[in-house]
Every structure is written in C-alpha cells, then in structure tokens.
mmCIF file of C-alpha atoms in Angstrom:
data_model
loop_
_atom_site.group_PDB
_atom_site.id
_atom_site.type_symbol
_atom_site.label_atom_id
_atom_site.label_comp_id
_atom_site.label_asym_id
_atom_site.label_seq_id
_atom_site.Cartn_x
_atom_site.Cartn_y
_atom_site.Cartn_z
ATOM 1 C CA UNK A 898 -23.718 4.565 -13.729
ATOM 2 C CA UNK A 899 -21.344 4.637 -10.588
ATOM 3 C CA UNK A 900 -18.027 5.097 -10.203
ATOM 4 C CA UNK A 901 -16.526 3.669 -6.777
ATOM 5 C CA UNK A 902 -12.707 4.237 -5.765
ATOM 6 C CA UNK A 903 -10.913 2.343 -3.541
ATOM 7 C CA UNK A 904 -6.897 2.670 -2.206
ATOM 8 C CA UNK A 905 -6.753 5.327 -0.395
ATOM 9 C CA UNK A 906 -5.024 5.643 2.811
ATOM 10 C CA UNK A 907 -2.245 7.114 5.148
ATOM 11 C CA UNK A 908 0.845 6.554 3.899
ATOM 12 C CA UNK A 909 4.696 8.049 4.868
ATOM 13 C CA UNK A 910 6.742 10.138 2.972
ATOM 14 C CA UNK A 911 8.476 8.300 0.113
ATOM 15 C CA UNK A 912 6.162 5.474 0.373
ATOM 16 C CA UNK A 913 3.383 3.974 -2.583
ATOM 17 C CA UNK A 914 -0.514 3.459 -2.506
ATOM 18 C CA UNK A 915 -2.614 2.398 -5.688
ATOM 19 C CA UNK A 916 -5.890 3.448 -5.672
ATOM 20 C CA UNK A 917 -8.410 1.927 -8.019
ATOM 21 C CA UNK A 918 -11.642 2.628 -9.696
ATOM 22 C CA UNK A 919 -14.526 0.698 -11.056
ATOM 23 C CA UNK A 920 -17.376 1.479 -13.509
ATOM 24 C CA UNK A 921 -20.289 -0.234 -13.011
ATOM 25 C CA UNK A 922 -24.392 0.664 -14.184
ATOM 26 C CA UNK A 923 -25.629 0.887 -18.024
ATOM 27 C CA UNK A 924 -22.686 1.436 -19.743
ATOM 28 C CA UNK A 925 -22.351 1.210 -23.287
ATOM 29 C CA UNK A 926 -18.926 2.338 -23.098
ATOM 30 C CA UNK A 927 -16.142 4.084 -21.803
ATOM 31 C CA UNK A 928 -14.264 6.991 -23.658
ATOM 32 C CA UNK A 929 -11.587 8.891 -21.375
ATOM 33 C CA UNK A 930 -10.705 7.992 -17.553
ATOM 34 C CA UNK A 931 -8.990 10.033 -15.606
ATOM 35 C CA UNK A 932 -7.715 11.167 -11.932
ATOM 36 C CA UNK A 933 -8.067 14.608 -10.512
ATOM 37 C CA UNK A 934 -7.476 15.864 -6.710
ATOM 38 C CA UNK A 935 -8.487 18.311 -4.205
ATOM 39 C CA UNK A 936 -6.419 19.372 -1.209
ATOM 40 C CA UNK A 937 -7.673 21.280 1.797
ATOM 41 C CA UNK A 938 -8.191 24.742 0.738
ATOM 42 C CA UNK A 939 -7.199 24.343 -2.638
ATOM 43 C CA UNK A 940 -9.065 24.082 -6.336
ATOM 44 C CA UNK A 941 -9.543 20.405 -7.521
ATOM 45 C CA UNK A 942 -7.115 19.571 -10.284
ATOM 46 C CA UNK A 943 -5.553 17.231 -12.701
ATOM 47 C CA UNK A 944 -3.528 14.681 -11.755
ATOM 48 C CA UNK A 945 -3.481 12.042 -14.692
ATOM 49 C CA UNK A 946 -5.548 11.171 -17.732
ATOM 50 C CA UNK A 947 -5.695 8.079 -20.051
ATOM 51 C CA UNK A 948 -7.794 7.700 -23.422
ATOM 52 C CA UNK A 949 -9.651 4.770 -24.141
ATOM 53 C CA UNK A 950 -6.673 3.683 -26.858
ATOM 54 C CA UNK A 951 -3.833 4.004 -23.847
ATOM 55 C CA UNK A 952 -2.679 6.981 -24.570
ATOM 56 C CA UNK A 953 -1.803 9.209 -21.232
ATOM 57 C CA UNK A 954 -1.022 12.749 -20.027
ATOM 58 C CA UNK A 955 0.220 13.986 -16.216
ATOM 59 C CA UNK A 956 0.456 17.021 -14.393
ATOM 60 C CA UNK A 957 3.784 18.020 -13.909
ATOM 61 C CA UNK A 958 4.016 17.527 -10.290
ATOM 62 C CA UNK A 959 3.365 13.860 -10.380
ATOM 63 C CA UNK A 960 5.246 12.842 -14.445
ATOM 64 C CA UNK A 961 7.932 10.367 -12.810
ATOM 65 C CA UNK A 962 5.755 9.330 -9.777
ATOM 66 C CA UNK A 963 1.932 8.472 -10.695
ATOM 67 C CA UNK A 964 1.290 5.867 -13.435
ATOM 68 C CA UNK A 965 -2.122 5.408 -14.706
ATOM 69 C CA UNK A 966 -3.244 2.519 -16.141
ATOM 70 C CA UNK A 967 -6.771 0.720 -17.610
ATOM 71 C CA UNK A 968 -8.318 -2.170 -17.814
ATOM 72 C CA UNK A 969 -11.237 -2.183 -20.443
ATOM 73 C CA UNK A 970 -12.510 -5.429 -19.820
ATOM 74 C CA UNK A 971 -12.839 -4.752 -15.833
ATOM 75 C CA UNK A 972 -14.055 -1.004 -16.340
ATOM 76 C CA UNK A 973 -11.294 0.009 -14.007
ATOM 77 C CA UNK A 974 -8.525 2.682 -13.825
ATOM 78 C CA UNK A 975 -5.833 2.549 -11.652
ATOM 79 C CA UNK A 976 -3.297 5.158 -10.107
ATOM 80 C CA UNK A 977 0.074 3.470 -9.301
ATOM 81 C CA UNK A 978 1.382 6.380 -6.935
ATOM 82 C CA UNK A 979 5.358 6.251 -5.742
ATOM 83 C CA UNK A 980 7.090 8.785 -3.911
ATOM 84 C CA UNK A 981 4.649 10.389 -2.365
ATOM 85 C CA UNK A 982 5.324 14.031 -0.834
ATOM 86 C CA UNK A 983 3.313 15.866 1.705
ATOM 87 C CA UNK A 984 2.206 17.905 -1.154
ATOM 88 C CA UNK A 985 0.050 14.525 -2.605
ATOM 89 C CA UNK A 986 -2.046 15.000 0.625
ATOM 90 C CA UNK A 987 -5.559 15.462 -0.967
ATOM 91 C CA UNK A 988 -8.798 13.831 -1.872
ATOM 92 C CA UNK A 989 -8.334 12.103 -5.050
ATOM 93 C CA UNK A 990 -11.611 11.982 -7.332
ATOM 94 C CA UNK A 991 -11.632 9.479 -11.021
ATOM 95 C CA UNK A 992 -13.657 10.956 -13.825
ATOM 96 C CA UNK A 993 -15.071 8.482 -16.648
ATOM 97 C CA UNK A 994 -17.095 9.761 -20.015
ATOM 98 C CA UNK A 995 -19.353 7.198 -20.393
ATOM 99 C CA UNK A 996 -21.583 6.465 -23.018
ATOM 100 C CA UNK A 997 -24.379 4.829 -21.425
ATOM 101 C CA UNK A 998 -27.436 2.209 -22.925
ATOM 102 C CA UNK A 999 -29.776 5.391 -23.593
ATOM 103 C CA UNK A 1000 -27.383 7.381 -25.199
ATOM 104 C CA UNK A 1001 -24.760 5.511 -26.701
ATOM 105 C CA UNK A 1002 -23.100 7.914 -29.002
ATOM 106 C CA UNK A 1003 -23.058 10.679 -26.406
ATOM 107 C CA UNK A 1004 -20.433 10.856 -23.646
ATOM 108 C CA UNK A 1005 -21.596 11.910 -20.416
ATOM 109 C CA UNK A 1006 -18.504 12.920 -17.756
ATOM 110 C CA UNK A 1007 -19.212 10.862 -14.415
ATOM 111 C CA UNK A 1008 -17.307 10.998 -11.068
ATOM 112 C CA UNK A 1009 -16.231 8.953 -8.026
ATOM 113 C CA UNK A 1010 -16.687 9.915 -4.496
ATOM 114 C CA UNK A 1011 -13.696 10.386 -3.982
ATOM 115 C CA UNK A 1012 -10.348 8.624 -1.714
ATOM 116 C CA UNK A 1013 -8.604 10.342 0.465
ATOM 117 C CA UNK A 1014 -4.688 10.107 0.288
ATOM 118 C CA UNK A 1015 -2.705 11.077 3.572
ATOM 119 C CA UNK A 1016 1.304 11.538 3.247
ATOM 120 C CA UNK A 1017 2.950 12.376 6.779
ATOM 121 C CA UNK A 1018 5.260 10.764 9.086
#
C-alpha cells in the first residue's frame, strides 16, 4: 500500500492550496484518513481527520480555514486550505488505516511522504 500526496506549494499570505492524497496497493479498505504536519523545528501534529462515514475533527488553529474531504470510490482525501498564515508553513503528511487483502479485519496506519506547504510574501 502507498500513499502519494500531491498540492503542495508556495503560496502568499491569505491565499488557498488543496493538496490531495491517493491510496493505491492491496487494499481491502479504508477506515480513518487524516492530515497531520511538521514545521521546521517543531513536533508533527494534527491538522484534520475524517472517518470513513464523513464524520470530521480539526485542530483549533486551522477550524474555519482547512476543510477535509473524501472520496471513497477514488481512495483519496483532500485538504481544501484558505487563509493561509505564515504559521501553516510546514510539511504536511496524510495518514490512512488500511485494511489490506492479507489482513482484512485489521487496520494498519500508513503514511504519505509528505508535501511541503510554503506561506510568505
């Protein structure tokens, strides 16, 4: 199973990127998706979460500003990000559990490579 992100990007203050992220390999299927970062010097951390039924949390720094979203049938999870700060400067990792072909009733936590997400004028 990989997970490959795409959207990243330098971007002004104030201004929007989406970044995306596929699932692809032996997957059986997909439980919890989610978006975490990591900024220069800093612990990675939560950014956004969504279950497999919809259902979403945020940290507090982005509620109002990040939406994520899912597609099931594309394996995807997106991060809709507006009004970026300075502060949203970071490498932005997705997490998936995945149940995969060989164990399908166990969830195994996979991750991306990570994006990287510039905000400066």
């Amino acid at each position: 199973v990989q997970l490959q992100a795409s959207g990243g990007g330098l971007v002004q203050p104030g201004g929007s990127l989406r970044l995306s992220c596929t699932a692809s390999g032996n997957i059986f299927s997909i439980n919890g998706m989610g978006w975490y970062r990591q900024a220069p010097g800093k612990q990675r951390e939560l950014v956004a979460t969504i279950t497999s039924g919809g259902s979403t949390n945020y940290a507090g720094s982005v509620k109002g500003r990040f939406t994520i979203s899912r597609d099931n049938a594309k394996n995807t999870v997106y991060l809709q990000m507006n009004s970026l700060k300075p502060d949203d400067t970071a490498v932005y990792y997705c997490n998936s559990n995945i149940a995969t072909m060989k164990s399908p009733f166990y969830g195994i936590d996979f991750w991306g490579k990570g994006t990287e997400v510039t905000v400066s004028s």
